[in-house]
Each structure stands twice: as C-alpha cells, then as structure tokens.
Coordinates of C-alpha atoms in Angstrom, one line a residue:
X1 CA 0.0 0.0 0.0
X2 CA 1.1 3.5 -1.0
X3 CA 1.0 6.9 0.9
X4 CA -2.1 8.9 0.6
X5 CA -0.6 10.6 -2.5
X6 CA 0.5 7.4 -4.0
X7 CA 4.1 7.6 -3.0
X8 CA 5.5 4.1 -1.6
X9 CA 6.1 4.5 2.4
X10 CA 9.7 3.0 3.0
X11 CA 10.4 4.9 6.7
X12 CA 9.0 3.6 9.9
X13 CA 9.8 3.5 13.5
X14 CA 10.5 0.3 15.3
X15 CA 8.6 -1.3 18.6
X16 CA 5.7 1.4 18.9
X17 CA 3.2 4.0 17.5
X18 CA 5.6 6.8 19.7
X19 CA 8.8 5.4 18.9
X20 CA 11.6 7.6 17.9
X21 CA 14.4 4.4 16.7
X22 CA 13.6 5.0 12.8
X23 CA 14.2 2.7 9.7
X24 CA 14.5 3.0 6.5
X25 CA 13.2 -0.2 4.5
X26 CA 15.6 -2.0 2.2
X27 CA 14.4 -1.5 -1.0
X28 CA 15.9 -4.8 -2.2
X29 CA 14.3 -8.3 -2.0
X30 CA 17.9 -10.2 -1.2
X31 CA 18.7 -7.0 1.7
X32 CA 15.0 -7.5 3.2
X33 CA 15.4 -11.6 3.3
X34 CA 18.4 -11.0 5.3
X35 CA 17.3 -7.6 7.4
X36 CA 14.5 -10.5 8.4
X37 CA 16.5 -13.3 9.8
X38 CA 18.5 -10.8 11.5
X39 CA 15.8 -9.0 13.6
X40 CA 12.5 -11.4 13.5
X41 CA 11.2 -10.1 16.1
X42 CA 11.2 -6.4 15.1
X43 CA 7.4 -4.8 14.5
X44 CA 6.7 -1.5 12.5
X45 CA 4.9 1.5 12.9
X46 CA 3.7 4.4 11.1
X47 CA 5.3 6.6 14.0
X48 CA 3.7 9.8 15.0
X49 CA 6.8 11.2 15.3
X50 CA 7.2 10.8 11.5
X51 CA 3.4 12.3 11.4
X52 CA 2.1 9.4 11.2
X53 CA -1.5 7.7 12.3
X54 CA 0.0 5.3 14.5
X55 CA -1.2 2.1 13.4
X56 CA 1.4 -0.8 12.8
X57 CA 2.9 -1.8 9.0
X58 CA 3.9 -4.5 7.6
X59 CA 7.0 -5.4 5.3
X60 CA 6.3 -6.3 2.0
X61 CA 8.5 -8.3 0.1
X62 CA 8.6 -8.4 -3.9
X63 CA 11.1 -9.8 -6.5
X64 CA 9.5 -7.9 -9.6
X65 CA 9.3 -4.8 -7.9
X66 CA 10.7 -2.0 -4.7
X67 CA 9.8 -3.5 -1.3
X68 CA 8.4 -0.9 0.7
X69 CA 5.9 -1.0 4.0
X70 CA 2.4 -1.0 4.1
X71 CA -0.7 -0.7 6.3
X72 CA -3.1 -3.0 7.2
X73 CA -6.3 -3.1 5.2
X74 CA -9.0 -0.7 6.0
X75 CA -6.4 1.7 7.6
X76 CA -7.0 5.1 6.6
X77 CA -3.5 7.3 7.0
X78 CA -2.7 11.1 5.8
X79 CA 0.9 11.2 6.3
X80 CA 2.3 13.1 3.3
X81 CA 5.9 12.3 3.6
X82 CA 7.0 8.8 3.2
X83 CA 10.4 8.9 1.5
X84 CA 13.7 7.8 2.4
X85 CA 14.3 11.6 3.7
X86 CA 11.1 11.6 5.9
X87 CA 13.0 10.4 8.8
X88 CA 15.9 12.8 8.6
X89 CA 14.9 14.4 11.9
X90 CA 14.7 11.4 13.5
X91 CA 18.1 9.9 12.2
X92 CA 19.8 13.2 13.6
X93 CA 18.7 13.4 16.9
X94 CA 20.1 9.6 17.5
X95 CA 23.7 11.3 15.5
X96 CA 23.2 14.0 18.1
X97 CA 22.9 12.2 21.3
X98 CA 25.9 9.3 20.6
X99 CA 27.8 12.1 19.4
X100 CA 27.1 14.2 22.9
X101 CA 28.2 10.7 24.7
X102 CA 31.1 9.9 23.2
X103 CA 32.0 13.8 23.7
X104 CA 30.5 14.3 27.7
X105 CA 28.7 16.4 26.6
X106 CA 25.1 17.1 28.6
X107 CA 22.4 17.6 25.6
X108 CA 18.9 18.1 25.2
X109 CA 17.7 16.9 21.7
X110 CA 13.9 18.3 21.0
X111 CA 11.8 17.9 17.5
X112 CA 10.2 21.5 16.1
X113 CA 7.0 21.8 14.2
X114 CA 7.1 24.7 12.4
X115 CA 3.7 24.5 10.2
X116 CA 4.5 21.7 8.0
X117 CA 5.4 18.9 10.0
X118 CA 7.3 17.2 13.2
X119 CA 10.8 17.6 11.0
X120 CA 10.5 20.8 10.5
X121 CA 13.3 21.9 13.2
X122 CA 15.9 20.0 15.4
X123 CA 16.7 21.9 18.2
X124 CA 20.2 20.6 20.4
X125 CA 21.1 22.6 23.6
X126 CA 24.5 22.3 25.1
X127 CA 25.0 22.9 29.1
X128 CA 23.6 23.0 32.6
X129 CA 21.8 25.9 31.7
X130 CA 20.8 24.6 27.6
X131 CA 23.1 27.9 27.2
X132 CA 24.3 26.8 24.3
X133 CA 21.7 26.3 21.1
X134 CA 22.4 24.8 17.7
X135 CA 19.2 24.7 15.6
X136 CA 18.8 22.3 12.1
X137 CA 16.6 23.6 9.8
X138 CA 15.4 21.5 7.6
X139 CA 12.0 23.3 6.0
X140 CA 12.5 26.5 4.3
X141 CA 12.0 29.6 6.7
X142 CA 11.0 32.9 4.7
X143 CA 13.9 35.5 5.8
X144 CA 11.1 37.5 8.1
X145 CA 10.7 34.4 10.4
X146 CA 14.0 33.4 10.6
X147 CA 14.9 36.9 12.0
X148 CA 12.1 37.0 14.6
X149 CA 13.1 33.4 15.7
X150 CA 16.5 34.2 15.8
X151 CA 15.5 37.3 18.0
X152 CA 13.4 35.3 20.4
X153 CA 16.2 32.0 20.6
X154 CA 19.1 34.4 21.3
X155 CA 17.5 35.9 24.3
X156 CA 18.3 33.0 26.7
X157 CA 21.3 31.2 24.6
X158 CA 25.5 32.5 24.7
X159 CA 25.2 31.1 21.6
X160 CA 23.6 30.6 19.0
X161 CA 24.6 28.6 15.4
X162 CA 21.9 27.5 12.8
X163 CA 22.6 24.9 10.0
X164 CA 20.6 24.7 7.3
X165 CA 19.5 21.6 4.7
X166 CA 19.0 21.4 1.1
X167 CA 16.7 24.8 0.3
X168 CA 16.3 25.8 4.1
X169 CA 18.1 29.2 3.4
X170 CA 16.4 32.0 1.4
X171 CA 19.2 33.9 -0.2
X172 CA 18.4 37.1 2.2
X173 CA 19.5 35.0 5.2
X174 CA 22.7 33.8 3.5
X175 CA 24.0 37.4 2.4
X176 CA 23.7 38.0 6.6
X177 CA 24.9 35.2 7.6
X178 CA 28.1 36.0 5.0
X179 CA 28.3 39.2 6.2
X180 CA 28.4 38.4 10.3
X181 CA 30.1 35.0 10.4
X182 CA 32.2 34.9 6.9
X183 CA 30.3 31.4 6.4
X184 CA 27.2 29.6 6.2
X185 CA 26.9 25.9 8.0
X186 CA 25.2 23.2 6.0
X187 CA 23.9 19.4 6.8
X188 CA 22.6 16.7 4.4
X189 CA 22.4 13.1 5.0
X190 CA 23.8 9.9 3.8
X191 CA 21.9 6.3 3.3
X192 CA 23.9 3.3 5.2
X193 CA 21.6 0.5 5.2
X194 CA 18.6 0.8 6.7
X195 CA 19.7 4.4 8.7
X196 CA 21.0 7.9 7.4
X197 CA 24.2 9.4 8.8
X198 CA 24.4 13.3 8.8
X199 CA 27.5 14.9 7.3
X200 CA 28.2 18.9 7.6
X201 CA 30.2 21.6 5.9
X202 CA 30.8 25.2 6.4
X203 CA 30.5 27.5 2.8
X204 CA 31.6 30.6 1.7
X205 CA 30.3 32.9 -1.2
X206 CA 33.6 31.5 -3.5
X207 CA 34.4 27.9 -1.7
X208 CA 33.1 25.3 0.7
X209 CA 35.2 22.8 3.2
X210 CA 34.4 19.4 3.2
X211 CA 31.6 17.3 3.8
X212 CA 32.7 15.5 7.9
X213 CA 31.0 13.6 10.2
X214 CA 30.0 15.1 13.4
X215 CA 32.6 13.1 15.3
X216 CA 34.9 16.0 13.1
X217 CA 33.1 18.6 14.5
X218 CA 33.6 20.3 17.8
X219 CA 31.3 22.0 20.8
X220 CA 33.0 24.9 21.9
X221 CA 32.5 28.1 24.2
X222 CA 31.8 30.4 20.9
X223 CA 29.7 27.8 19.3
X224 CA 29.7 24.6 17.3
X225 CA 32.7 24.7 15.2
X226 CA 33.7 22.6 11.6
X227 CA 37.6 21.8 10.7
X228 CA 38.6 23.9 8.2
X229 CA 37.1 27.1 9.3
X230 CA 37.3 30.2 11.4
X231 CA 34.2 32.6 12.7
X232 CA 34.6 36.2 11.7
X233 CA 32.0 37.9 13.8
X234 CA 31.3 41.8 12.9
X235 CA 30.6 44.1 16.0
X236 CA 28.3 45.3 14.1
X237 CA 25.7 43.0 13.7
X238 CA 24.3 39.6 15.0
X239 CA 22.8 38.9 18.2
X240 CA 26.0 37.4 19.2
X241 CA 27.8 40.1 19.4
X242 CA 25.4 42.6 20.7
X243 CA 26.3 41.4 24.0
X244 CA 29.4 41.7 23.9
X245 CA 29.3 45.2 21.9
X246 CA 26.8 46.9 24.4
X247 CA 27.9 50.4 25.7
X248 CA 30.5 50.3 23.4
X249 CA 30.2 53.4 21.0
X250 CA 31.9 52.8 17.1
X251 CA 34.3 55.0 15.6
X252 CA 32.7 57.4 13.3
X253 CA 33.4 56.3 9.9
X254 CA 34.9 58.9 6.6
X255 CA 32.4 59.0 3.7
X256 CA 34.9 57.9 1.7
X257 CA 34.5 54.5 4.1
X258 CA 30.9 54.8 4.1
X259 CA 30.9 54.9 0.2
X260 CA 33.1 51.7 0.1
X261 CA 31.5 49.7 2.3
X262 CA 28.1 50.7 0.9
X263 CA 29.1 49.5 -2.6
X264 CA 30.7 46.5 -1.2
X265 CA 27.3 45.2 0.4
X266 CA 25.5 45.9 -2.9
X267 CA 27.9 43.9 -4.8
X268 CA 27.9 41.5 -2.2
X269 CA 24.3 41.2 -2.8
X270 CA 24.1 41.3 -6.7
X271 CA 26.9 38.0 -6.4
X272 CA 24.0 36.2 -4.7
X273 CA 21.0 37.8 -6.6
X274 CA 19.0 39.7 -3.6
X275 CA 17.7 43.1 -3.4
X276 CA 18.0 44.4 0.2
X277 CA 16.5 46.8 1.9
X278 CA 18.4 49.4 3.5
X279 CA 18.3 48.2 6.2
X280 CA 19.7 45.2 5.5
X281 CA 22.3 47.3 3.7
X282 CA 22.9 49.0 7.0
X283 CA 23.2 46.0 8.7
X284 CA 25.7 44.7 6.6
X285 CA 27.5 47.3 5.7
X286 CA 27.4 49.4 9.4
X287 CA 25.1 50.6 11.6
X288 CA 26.2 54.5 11.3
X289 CA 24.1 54.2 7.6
X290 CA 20.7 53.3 9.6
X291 CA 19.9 56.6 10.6
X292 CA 20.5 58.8 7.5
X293 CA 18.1 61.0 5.7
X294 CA 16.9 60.2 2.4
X295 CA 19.5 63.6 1.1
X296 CA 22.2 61.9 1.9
X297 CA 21.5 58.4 1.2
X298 CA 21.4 59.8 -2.1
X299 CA 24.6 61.5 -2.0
X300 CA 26.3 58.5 -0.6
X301 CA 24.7 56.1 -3.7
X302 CA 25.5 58.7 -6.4
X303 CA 29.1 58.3 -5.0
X304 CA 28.7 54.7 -5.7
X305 CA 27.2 54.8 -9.2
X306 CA 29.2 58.2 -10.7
X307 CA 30.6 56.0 -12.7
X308 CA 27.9 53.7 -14.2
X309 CA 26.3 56.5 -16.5
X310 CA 29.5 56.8 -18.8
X311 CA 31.6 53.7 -18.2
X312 CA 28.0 51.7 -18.7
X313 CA 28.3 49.2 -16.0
X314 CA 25.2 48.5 -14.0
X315 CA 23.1 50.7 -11.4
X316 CA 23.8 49.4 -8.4
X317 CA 21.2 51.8 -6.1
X318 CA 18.9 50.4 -8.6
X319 CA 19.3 47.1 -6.1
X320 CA 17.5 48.5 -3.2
X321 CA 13.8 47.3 -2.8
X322 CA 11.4 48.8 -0.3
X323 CA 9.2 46.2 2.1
X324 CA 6.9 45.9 -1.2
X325 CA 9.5 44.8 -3.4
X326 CA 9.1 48.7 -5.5
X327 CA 12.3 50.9 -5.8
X328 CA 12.5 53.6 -3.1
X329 CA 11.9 57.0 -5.1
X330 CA 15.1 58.6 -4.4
X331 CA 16.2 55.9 -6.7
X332 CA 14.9 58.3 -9.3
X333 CA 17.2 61.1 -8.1
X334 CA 20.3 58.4 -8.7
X335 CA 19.2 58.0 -11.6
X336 CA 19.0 61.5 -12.7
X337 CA 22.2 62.6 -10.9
X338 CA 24.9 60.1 -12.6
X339 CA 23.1 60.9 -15.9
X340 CA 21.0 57.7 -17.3
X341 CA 17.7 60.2 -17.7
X342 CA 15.0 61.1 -15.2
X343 CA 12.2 58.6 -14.8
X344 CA 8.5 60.3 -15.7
X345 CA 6.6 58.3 -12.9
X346 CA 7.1 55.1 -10.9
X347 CA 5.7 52.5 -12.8
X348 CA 8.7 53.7 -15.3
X349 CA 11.5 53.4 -12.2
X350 CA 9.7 50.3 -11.8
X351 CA 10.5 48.8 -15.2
X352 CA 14.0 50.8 -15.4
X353 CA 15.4 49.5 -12.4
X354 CA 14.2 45.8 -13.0
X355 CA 16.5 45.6 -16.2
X356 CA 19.5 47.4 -14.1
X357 CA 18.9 44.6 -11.5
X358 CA 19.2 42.0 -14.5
X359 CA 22.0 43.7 -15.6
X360 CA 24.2 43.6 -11.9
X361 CA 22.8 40.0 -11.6
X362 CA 24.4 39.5 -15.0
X363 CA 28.0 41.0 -14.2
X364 CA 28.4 39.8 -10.8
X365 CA 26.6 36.8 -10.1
X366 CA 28.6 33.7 -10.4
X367 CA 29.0 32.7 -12.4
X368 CA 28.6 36.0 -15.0
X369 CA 27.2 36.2 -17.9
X370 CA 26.8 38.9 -20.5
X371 CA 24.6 41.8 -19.5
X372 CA 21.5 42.9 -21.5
X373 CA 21.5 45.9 -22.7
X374 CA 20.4 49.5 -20.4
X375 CA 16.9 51.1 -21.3
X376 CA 17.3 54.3 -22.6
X377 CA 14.8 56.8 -21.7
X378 CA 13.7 59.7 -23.5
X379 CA 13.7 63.6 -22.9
X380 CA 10.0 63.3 -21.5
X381 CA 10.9 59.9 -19.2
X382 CA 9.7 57.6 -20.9
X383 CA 10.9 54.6 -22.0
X384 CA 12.3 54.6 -25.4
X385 CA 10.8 52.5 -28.2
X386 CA 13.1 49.1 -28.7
X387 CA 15.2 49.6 -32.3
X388 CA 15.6 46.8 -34.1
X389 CA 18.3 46.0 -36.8
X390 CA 16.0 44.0 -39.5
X391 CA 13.0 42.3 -39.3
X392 CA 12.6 39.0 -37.6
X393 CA 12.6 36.1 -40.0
X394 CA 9.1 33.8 -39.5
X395 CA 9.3 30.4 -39.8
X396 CA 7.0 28.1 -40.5
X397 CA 6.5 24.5 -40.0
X398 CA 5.8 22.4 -43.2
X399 CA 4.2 18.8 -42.3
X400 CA 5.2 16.8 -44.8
X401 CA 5.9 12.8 -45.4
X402 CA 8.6 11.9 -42.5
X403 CA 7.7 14.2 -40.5
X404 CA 7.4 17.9 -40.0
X405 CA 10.3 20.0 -41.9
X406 CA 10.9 24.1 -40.4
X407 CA 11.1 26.7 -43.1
X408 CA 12.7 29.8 -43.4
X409 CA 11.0 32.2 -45.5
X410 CA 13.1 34.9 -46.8
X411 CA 11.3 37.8 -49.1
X412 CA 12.3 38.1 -52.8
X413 CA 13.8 40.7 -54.4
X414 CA 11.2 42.2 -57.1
X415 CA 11.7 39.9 -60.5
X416 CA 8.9 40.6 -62.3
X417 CA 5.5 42.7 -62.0
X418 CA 3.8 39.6 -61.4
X419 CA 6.2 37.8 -58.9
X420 CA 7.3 40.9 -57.1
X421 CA 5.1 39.9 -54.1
X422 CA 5.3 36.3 -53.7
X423 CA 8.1 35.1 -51.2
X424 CA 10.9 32.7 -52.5
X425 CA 9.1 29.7 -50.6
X426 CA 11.0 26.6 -50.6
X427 CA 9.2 23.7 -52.7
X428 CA 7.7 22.2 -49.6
X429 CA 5.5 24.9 -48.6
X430 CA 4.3 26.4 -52.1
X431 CA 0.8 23.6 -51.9
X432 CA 0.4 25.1 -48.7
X433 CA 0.5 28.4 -49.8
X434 CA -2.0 27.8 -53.0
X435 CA -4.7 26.8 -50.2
X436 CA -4.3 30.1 -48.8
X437 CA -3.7 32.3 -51.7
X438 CA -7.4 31.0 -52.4
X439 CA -9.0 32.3 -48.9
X440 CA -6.8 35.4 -48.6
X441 CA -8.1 39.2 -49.3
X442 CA -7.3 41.3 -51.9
X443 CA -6.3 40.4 -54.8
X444 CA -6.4 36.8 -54.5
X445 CA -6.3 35.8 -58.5
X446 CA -3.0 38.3 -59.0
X447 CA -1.3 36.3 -56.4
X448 CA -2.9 33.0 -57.0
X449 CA -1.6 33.0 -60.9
X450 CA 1.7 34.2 -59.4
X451 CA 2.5 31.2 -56.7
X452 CA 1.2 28.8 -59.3
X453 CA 4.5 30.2 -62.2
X454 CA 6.5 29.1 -58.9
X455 CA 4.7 25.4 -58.5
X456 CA 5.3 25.2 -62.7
X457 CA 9.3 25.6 -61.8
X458 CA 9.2 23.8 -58.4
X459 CA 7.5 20.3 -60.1
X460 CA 10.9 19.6 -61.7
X461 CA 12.5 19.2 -58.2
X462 CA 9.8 17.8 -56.0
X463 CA 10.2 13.7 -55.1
X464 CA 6.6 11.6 -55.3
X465 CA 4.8 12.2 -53.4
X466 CA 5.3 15.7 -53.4
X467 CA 5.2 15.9 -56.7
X468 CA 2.1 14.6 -57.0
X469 CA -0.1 16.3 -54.3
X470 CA 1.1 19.8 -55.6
X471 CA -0.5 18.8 -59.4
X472 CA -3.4 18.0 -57.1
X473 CA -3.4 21.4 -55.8
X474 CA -2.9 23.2 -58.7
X475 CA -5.3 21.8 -60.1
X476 CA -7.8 23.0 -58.0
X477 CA -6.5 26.8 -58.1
X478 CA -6.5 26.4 -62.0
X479 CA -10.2 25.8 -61.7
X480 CA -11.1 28.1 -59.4
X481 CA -8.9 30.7 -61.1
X482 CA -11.0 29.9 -64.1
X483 CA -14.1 30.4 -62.3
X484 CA -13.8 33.9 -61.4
X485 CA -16.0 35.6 -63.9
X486 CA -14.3 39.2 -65.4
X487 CA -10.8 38.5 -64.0
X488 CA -8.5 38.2 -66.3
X489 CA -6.0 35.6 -65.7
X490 CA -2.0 36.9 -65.2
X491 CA 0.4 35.8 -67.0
X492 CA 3.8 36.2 -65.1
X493 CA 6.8 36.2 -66.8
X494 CA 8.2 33.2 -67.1
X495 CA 12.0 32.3 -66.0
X496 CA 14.6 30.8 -68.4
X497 CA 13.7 27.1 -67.6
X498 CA 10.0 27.4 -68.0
X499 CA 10.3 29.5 -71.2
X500 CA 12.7 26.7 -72.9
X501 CA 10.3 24.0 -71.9
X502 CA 7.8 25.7 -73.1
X503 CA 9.4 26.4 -76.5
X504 CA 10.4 23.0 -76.5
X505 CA 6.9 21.8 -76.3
X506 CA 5.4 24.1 -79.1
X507 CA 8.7 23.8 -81.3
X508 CA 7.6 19.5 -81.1
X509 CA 4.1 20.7 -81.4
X510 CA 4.6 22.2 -84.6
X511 CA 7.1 18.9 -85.9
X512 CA 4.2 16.9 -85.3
X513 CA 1.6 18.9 -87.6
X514 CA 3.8 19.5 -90.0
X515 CA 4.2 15.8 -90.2
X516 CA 1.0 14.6 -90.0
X517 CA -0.1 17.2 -93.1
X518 CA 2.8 15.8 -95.1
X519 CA 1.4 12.2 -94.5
X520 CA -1.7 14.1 -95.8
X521 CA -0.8 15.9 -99.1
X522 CA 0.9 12.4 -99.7
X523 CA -1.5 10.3 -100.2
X524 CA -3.3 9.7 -103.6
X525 CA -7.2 11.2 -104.0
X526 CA -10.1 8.6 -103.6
X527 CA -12.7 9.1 -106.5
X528 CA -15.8 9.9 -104.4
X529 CA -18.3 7.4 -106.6
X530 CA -15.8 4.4 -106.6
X531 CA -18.3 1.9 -105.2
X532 CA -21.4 3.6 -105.2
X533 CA -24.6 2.3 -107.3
X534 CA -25.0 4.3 -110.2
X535 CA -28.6 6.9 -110.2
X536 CA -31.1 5.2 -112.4
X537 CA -30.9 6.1 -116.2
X538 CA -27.1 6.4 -115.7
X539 CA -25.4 4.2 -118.1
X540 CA -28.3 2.6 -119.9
X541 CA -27.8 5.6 -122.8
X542 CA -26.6 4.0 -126.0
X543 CA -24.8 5.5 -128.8
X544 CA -26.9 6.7 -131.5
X545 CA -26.7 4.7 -135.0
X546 CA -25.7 6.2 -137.7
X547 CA -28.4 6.5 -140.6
X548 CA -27.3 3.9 -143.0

C-alpha cells in the first residue's frame, strides 16, 4: 500500500506508534530476506513522530518490484511524507545524542513543528543551563521568520549557530549570515543501510570545506565549530555580538569609508542575486548608515554609481527594494544625478530599475554572464521604443511525409510585375500556400496566378509524393482561377527554364503537324463514286446509230 498521495512508504519507527528508533526499508528483495533473519522479532509503525497515524505496518517483500511498508487493510492514513528523507529528523537526533556521549557532553535533543510537519526543526542545547543552542533547519524559513526566531532564541542562549539543509536558506538569510560570520553551515544526509548518517560543511560565497561527520566537529565556548574554518563575527551585527558590543560606541566612519563599504554590500548582494533593503544594507555594511536621511543616502549612492552613467556598467542603487519589493523614489534622483535620464513616474522606475537589477545579476553573479542591454529613456521619461536592426525572419512549419520540416521564409527581391510579391518559398510549402492564396483578401487571382508560375518551376524538383499532391493542388487553383467571372488571368513572366520547356513543347508541337499534313498531301485522291450504285438512267444511254 502506497501513501495517501501514492508515493510508496519505505520509513517507519520500530517497537511502537511513539517510537523515535527510525528505519528506512531496504528496498531490495535479497537485503530485506536478510534484514528478516537478522531481527525477527522487530514490529513496525507508522510513527507519530514521523506524522504518522500510529497504526502498525507491515514489510512487503517483492522480486519484480521495490519493497516498501504498508498498512493494514481498511487503515486510513494522511501522512504526506513517506520517503527515504522523511525520517531525517529522526536519524539526527540519535547522531546528536551518541555524538554528545562519546564527547560528555550534557544535551537536550527536542523535535520542532514549524507548520508543515514534526521535522521541521531539530533543536540541540548544550550545558547545565541549555546555554548553548544549535538549531537544524530542515524546511524552508521565509527570511522574516528566521529573524524573529532568531531574535526570540538568542534571548536565553551564549550562543547561537543555525545549520541549514537542502533549500532551508532563502538567499536574504545567507548574504547576513556571510556578512556576520564569513560562512554559512550546512547538513545533508547519507543512506547506510537501513539508517542515514548526517555529514556537515561550512561555505563561503567562493568555496566550501568538506563534507565530515560530526565526530569532526567540535562544541565549543563560541559555538559549534567545523575543521577547516574560522568565525569572523562583525561588532556590528548579530545577536552574538550585541552582548558583547553593548555600551561600546563605534568610531565614526569617513564617507569615503561609508561609500566603500556601501558599494561593497551591494555587490555583495548582486553575487548572490538579492535586493536588500536598506536596512539590511545598513546591517551589513554598518550601523552608522541606519539613521540617515533620504539627502544623503542619495549623495552616498551617487558616490557609488558616478561612474555607471559613462563607463555603462550596471546601477547598483537600482538594487535597493522597499518592504513591497518597488524601488524607493530617491532611486529616481540616482538616476537622474549620474546621468542615465530622469524617470516620468514610478511605474517607469519600476520597469527601469528591474533591467539594471538583470543587468548587476548578469555581471556579478557567479557565475557571469553577459549583461542585457540599459533602457534608454527619452527627454519626456519615458521609456524609449526598442530599435531593431532587421526584421525578424518567420518560420514556419511544413508537415510533410517523415515528418514535419521548419522553413525559413526569406522575401524576394522584385523579378517581375507579377512575382514581385510572392516570397521565394521553398518547394515544400508552395501547396500550402496555394490553399491560402485562395482564402486570402485582396487580390487573391494576382497572387494565386503568381504562386502557381512558382509550383510550374518547383515540379521539376519535387520527389513523389510531393510531386504529386502539388498537381493536385494546382489543379484546384487552376479551376477556381478559371471560375472567377471578369478577371483576367495573369500571366507572369516566365524564368529561363519554364520559357525553354515551353518552347520546346510548341517547337515539337509544330514537328508533329507539319508531319501529320505531309502524310496528308501524300496520299493519292479517292474518287468519291468508286463503289457507289449508279442513279437510275445512268449508263443505260446507248450511242446513237448512224443513218445507214
């Protein structure tokens, strides 16, 4: 029996409905024979810990296809995850507590549901006191909520690391963690039998350690800590260091600094494809930037662009995003003040911006690629009207015997008043185009007589059955050429080929009539009475006698 969505269920716990000792089924029917005789006396349960309705399973075994567990009949069940990975959360807390035993170390292991599920969360405190907090996250947590949790958990922790699985971390959350730490941590899991081992890794934006075990890893006073790796903590930012930073009053910074860092944070942010706030920016770039007015948060970004308008790289102020997602509007007054035009209303920021942000994606994501093209603007603010070079070539797709050929149709140069507007099709697509020379409007006999001069020359080229189904159509627009009543039928001029076979034909016309009336003049004249009875009286008169 399948999950409720029709997914196989291969995880279960062992010896009860609340177990937390989980097992992953052996998919094979030689692996499950011997898992058997190894533990007979094992029973199986869909676990509410795995979100689960309790009720016991039982191992199916198959040779033709995956053996996976299933209820008992009449059971009715919505768990709605029942892969391999649905018992990560489980797997990790057992990691977690041998790894605290074999390092005396006093834990408290504790499963989170966040909204989707019990696996949402793994929470692992460290200490008398659960001072120290490491938190797995293994759903996705919007960048909103992960702040506010992260607010609320540091409260009552020293410290505080989060490790993230496959697609936990919005982009927003890894640019601060970049920024605070110098490095993100990561976890993913690997299949050993019937369990799943967890592995873990520290990254940067440009390289990542290794994949170790957690017997690599180490608990210490500032936190967990991976080989291969050392914390950078700002003073700045992070809950972390609050503490440790509080009455503590920064050094004003130069502009010249502020500038710097300020561009640093939005390229930062362009490598990884977000659009901060500026808050965030502040955050990551320092704290003095928080409180300035909108004046000279413009002067500060102009500093940073002055050189996009002429050297044509990207906008970067065009980066920063309000809580909506829209460009703040002194965006415009960056725009207007390195020199790329000034933006008639916001819908035209809007769109302006959103191609800049393509563009800085472009150059400094990694990896780059080329950058599209800036949208000009025009003296009024508007966005200019796209030029374009020459006009697109249509294609079209000619279904044809072995299967459907795609045509390029390319417009004729002007050869003769009568084929001057019919394109240079390719022999393929000229029946087609007889069909609809008959429903178009306007002159439809001009161009009908027209395309059917180019089926005349394309017939010498076309292979059966081609060949044959264009005479057919032709045909057809012969007749219903001839049926139009007052229209006088065009006569295109005729290329070099058609005109020779056409001579050819009337020059072997004329042999044969000339022939034929020779074989006539030839022949000697039949008297028209031979064979005929003669009219009575005709014959019977007799020479008159002479008078003696």
């Amino acid at each position: 029996m399948t999950g409720s969505d029709g997914r196989l269920v291969q995880t279960a716990v062992i010896g009860s409905r609340n177990s937390g000792r989980a097992i992953i089924l052996p998919t094979d029917a030689d692996e499950l024979t011997r898992w058997r005789r190894r533990h007979p006396a094992y029973t199986y349960w869909c676990g509410t810990q795995l979100g689960g309705c309790g009720n016991e399973l039982s191992d199916r075994l198959y040779r033709d296809k995956v053996c996976h567990f299933a209820h008992r009949p009449h059971t009715s069940c919505h768990r709605t995850a029942t892969g391999a990975a649905s018992a990560d959360h489980l797997f990790i807390k057992d990691d977690l507590a041998a790894w605290a035993g074999r390092n005396r170390l006093k834990g408290k292991l504790t499963s989170r549901d966040l909204g989707s599920g019990p696996g949402d969360a793994v929470d692992f405190r460290v200490g008398a006191a659960r001072q120290q907090h490491v938190r797995f996250q293994f759903s996705r947590l919007a960048h909103a909520e992960w702040n506010r949790a992260r607010r609320r958990l540091s409260g009552d922790s020293a410290t505080l690391d989060w490790v993230f699985g496959p697609g936990a971390a919005p982009p927003e959350t890894m640019e601060e963690l970049y920024d605070e730490y110098g490095y993100l941590l990561r976890f993913r899991f690997e299949t050993h039998g019937a369990v799943r081992r967890i592995r873990l890794r520290a990254e940067d934006p440009r390289r990542s350690t290794d994949w170790v075990p957690l017997d690599a890893c180490a608990m210490t006073p500032a936190g967990l800590r991976i080989p291969g790796v050392e914390p950078r903590r700002r003073s700045s930012a992070g809950p972390a260091a609050a503490g440790a930073g509080r009455g503590a009053v920064p050094a004003p910074r130069s502009r010249e600094e502020q500038v710097l860092a300020l561009k640093e944070a939005l390229v930062s942010a362009a490598r990884f494809r977000t659009r901060p706030t500026w808050e965030t920016l502040a955050r990551t770039a320092g704290s003095d930037l928080l409180g300035l007015s909108v004046l000279d948060r413009v002067g500060l970004l102009v500093l940073v662009d002055q050189d996009c308008g002429r050297e044509g790289s990207p906008l970067l102020s065009a980066l920063i995003r309000t809580g909506e997602g829209d460009p703040p509007p002194y965006v415009g007054d960056v725009v207007a003040a390195v020199g790329c035009g000034v933006p008639a209303t916001a819908a035209v920021l809007k769109r302006w911006c959103q191609r800049e942000v393509d563009r800085a994606f472009a150059v400094y994501g990694i990896p780059s690629r080329t950058a599209p093209p800036r949208l000009p603007l025009t003296l009024d603010g508007h966005l200019a009207a796209p030029q374009t070079a020459e006009p697109a070539q249509h294609q079209t797709i000619v279904h044809v015997k072995g299967g459907p050929v795609r045509q390029t149709a390319t417009r004729s140069k002007p050869e003769s008043k009568g084929l001057a507007s019919v394109p240079l099709l390719h022999d393929t697509e000229i029946r087609h185009s007889l069909r609809s020379a008959r429903q178009r409007r306007g002159p439809r006999p001009r161009y009908a007589a027209a395309l059917m001069a180019r089926a005349e020359e394309a017939l010498t080229r076309l292979p059966e059955p081609q060949r044959t189904e264009l005479v057919a159509e032709m045909a057809t627009t012969r007749r219903w050429l001839d049926s139009r009543p007052g229209v006088p039928a065009q006569n295109p001029k005729q290329s070099r080929r058609a005109k020779k076979a056409a001579n050819a034909r009337k020059a072997a016309a004329a042999t044969q009539t000339a022939r034929a009336e020779k074989k006539r003049q030839g022949k000697k004249a039949k008297n028209p009475l031979q064979g005929a009875r003669p009219l009575p009286g005709v014959g019977d008169a007799r020479p008159k006698k002479r008078p003696t």
